[in-house]
Coordinates of C-alpha atoms in Angstrom, one line a residue:
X1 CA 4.4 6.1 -162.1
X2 CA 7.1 6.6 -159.7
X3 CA 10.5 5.4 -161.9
X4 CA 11.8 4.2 -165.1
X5 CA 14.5 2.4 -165.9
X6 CA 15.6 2.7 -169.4
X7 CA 18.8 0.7 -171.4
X8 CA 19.9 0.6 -174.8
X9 CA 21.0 -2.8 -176.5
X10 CA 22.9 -3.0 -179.3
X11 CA 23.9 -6.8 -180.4
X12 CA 24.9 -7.6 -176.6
X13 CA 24.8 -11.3 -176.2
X14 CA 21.9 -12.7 -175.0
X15 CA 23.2 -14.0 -172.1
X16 CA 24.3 -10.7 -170.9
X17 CA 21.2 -9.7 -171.1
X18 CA 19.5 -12.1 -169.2
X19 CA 21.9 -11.6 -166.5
X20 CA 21.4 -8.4 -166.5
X21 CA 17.1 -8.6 -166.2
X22 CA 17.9 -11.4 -163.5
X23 CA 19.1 -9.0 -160.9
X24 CA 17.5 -5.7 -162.2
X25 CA 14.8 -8.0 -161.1
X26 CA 15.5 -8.3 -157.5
X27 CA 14.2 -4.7 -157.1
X28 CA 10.3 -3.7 -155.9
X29 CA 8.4 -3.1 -159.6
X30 CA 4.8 -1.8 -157.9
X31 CA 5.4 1.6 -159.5
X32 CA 8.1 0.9 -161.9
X33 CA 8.7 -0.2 -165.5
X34 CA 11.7 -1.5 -167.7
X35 CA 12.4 0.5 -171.1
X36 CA 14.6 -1.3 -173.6
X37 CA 15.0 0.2 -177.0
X38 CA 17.2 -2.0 -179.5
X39 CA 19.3 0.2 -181.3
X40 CA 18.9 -1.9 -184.8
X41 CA 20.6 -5.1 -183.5
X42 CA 20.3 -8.6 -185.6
X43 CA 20.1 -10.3 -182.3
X44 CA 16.7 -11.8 -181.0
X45 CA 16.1 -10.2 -177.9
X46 CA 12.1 -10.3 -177.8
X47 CA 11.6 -13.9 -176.6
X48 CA 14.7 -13.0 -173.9
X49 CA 12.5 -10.1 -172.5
X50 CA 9.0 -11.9 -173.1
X51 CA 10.5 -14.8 -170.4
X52 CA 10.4 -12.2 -167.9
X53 CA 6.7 -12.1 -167.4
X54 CA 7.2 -11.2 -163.9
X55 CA 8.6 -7.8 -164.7
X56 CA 7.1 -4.6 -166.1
X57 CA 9.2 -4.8 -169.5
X58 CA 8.5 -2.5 -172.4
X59 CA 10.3 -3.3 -175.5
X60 CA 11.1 -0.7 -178.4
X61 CA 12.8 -1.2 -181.5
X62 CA 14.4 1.6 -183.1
X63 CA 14.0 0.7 -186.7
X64 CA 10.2 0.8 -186.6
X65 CA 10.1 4.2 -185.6
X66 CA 11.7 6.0 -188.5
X67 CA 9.2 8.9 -188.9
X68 CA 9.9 9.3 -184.6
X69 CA 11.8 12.9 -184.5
X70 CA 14.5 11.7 -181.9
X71 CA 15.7 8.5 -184.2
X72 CA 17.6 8.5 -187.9
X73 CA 18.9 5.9 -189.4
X74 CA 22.7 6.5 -190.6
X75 CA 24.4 4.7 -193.6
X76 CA 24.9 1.6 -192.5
X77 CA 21.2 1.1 -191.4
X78 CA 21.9 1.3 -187.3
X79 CA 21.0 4.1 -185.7
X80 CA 22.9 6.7 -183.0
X81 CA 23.1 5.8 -179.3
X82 CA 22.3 8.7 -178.2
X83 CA 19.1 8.3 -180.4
X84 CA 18.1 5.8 -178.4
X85 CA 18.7 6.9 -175.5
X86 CA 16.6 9.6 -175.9
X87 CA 13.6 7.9 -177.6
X88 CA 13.8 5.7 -174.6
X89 CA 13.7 8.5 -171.9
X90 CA 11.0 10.1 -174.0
X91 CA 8.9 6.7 -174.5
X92 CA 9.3 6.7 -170.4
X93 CA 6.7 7.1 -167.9
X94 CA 8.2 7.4 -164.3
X95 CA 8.8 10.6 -162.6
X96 CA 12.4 9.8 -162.2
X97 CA 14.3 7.9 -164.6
X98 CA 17.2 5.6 -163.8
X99 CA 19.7 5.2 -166.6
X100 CA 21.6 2.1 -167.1
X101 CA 24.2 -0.2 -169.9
X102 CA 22.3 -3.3 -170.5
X103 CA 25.9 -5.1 -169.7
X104 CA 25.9 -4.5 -165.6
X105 CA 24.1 -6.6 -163.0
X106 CA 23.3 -4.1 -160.3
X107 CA 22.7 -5.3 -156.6
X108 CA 19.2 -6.2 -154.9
X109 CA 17.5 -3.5 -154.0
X110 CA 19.2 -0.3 -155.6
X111 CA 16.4 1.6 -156.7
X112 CA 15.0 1.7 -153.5
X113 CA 18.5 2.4 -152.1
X114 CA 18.2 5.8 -154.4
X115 CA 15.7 7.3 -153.0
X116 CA 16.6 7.4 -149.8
X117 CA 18.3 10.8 -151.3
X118 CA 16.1 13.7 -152.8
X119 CA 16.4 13.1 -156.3
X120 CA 15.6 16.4 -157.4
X121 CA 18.6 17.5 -155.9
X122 CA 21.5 15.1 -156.5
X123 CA 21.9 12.1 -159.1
X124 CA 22.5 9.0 -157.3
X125 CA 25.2 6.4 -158.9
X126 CA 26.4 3.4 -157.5
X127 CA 30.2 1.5 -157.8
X128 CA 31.4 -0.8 -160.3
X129 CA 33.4 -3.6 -160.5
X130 CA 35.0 -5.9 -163.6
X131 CA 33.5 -9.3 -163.5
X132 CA 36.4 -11.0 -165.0
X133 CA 39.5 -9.0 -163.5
X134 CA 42.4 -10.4 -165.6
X135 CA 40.9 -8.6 -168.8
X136 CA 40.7 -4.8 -167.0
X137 CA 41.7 -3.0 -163.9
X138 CA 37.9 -3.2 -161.6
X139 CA 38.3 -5.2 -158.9
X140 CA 37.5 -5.3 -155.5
X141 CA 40.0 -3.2 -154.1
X142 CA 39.5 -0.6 -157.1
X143 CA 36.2 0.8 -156.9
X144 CA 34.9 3.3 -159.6
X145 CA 32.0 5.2 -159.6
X146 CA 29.6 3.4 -162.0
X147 CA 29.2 6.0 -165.0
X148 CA 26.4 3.1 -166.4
X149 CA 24.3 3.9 -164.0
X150 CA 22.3 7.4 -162.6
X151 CA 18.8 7.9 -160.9
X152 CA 17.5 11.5 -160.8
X153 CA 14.6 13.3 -161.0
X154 CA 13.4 13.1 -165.0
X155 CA 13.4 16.9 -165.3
X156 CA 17.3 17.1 -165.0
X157 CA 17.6 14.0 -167.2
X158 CA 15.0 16.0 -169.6
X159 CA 17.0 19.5 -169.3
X160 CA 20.3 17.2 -170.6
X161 CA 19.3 14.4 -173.2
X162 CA 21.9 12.9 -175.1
X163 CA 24.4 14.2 -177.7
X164 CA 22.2 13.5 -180.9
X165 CA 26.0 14.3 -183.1
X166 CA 27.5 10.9 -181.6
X167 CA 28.1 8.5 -184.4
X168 CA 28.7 4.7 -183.6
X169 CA 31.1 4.6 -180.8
X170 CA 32.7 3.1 -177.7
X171 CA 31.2 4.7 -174.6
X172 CA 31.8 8.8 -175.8
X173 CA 28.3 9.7 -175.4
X174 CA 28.0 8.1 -171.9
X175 CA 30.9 10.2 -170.4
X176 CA 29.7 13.0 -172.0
X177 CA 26.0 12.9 -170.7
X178 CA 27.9 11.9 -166.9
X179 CA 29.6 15.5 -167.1
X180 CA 26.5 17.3 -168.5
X181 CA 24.3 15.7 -165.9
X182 CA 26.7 16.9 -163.4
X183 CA 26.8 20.3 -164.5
X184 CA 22.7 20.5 -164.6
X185 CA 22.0 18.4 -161.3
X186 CA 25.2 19.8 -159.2
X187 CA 26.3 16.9 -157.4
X188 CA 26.2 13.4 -157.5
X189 CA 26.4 11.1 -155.0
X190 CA 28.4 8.0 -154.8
X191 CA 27.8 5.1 -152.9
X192 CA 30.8 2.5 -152.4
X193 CA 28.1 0.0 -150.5
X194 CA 26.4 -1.0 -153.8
X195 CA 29.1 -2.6 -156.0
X196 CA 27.1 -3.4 -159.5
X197 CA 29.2 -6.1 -161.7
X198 CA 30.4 -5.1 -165.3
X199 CA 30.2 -8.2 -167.3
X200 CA 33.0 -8.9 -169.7
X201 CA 32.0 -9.1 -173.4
X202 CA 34.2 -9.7 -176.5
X203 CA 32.7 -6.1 -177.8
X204 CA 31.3 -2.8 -176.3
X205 CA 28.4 -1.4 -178.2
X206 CA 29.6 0.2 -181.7
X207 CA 33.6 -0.9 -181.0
X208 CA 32.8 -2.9 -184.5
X209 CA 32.9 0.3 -186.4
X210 CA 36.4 1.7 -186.0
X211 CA 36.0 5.1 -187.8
X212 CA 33.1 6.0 -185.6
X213 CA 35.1 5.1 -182.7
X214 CA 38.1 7.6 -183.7
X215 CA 35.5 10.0 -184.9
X216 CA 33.7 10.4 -181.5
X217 CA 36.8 10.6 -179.9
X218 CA 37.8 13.3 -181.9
X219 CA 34.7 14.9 -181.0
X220 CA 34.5 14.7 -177.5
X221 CA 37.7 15.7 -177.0
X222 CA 37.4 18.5 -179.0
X223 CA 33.7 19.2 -176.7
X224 CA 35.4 19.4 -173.9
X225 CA 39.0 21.0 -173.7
X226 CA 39.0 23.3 -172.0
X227 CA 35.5 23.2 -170.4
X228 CA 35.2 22.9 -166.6
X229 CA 33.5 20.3 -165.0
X230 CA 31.6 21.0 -161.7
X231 CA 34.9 21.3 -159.7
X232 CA 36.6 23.7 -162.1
X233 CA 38.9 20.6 -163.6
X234 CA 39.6 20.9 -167.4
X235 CA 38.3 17.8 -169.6
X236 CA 41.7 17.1 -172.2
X237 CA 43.9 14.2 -173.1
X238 CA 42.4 10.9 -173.5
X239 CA 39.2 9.1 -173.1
X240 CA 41.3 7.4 -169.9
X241 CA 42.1 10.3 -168.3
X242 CA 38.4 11.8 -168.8
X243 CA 37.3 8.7 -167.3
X244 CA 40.0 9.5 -164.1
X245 CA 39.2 13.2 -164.0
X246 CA 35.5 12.8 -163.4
X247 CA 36.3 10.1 -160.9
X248 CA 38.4 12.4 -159.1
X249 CA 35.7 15.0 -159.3
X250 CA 33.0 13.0 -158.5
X251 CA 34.6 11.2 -155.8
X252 CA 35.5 15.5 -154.4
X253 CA 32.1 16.7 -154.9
X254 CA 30.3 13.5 -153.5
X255 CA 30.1 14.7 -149.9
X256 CA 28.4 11.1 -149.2
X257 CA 25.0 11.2 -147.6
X258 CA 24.6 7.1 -148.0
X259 CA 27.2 4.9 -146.0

């Protein structure tokens, strides 16, 4: 099989989801597959996914694999993102694997946009905008490299995997995996002519659990003082100004190839 596409949900609304199938949708499936695994949500997302008979859709649940060796269940009965993620890049069957947030709507025809590049040798990631601008900074005229989103060769998404220590959390483990996959692939490249569309939601992934939000904080930001990214830039301060610093580095190392 050529790709996979793989996404963790974790009590997104169902909407969002569907939105999100609806344009991932608009892409060319003949050697392709969709890999969602539910990270232990109380939401009813099979008959959502069983609606889309037209597309390639595997669905995983987390909490039926507790024996699986990449999945544990911490004390509140969910399990680890990064869990997921993993089990879902494992449970994948495409030679490259495209990694998204099952809360963006990505344009028509982005996959095959990716490999116009050599995925073996750069990670391709496309732009992201806020769908409701008056709740965060996105918009049309402030571009940002969408950090949701990479297609690469599976053997660099294999050499990385996720950080199995991240607790419940708000977004840690996806920065962190960003600047790990840049260190292992050596350059991504950015393309401002796909604009994917972030879609506002009362709750990111985890945010419920407040102490697992501070604690992955702590951690990341202890992970990564210090510690270079690709263009020699330390990692410190705040989650915001991670988020800016690999921007900035992307945005320096991405010597564009797509226009």
């Amino acid at each position: 099989m050529k790709f996979s596409v793989v996404m963790t949900v974790y009590n997104r609304p169902q909407l969002m989801l569907m939105n999100t199938l609806v344009k991932l949708g608009c892409n060319d499936w003949t050697d392709g597959e969709i890999v969602i695994v539910d990270d232990g949500s109380n939401i009813p997302y099979q008959p959502i996914i069983e609606s889309f008979g037209n597309l390639p859709v595997r669905w995983i649940q987390c909490n039926t694999f507790k024996d699986h060796p990449h999945v544990y269940q911490i004390d509140d009965g969910y399990n680890n993102p990064a869990h997921a993620a993993n089990m879902g890049l494992e449970e994948a069957k495409g030679e490259h694997i495209f990694w998204m947030s099952s809360d963006v709507m990505v344009p028509p025809n982005i996959i095959d946009r990716a490999f116009d590049l050599d995925l073996t040798k750069v990670a391709y990631m496309p732009c992201v905008v806020d769908l409701d601008t008056n709740q965060t900074y996105l918009g049309p005229d402030r571009l940002a490299p969408l950090g949701w989103f990479y297609g690469v060769h599976r053997s660099h998404m294999d050499a990385v995997k996720w950080d199995l220590e991240y607790l419940k959390g708000i977004a840690f483990e996806d920065n962190d995996f960003m600047c790990r996959l840049g260190l292992q692939v050596g350059r991504f490249v950015i393309d401002k002519s796909q604009v994917a569309w972030h879609q506002s939601h009362p709750q990111t992934a985890y945010s419920d659990d407040l102490k697992g939000w501070k604690t992955n904080q702590e951690y990341t930001m202890q992970k990564h003082d210090g510690v270079p990214f690709h263009t020699g830039c330390p990692l410190k301060k705040s989650l915001t100004d991670v988020n800016h610093q690999l921007i900035l580095d992307m945005e320096y190392e991405a010597k564009r190839i797509i226009v």
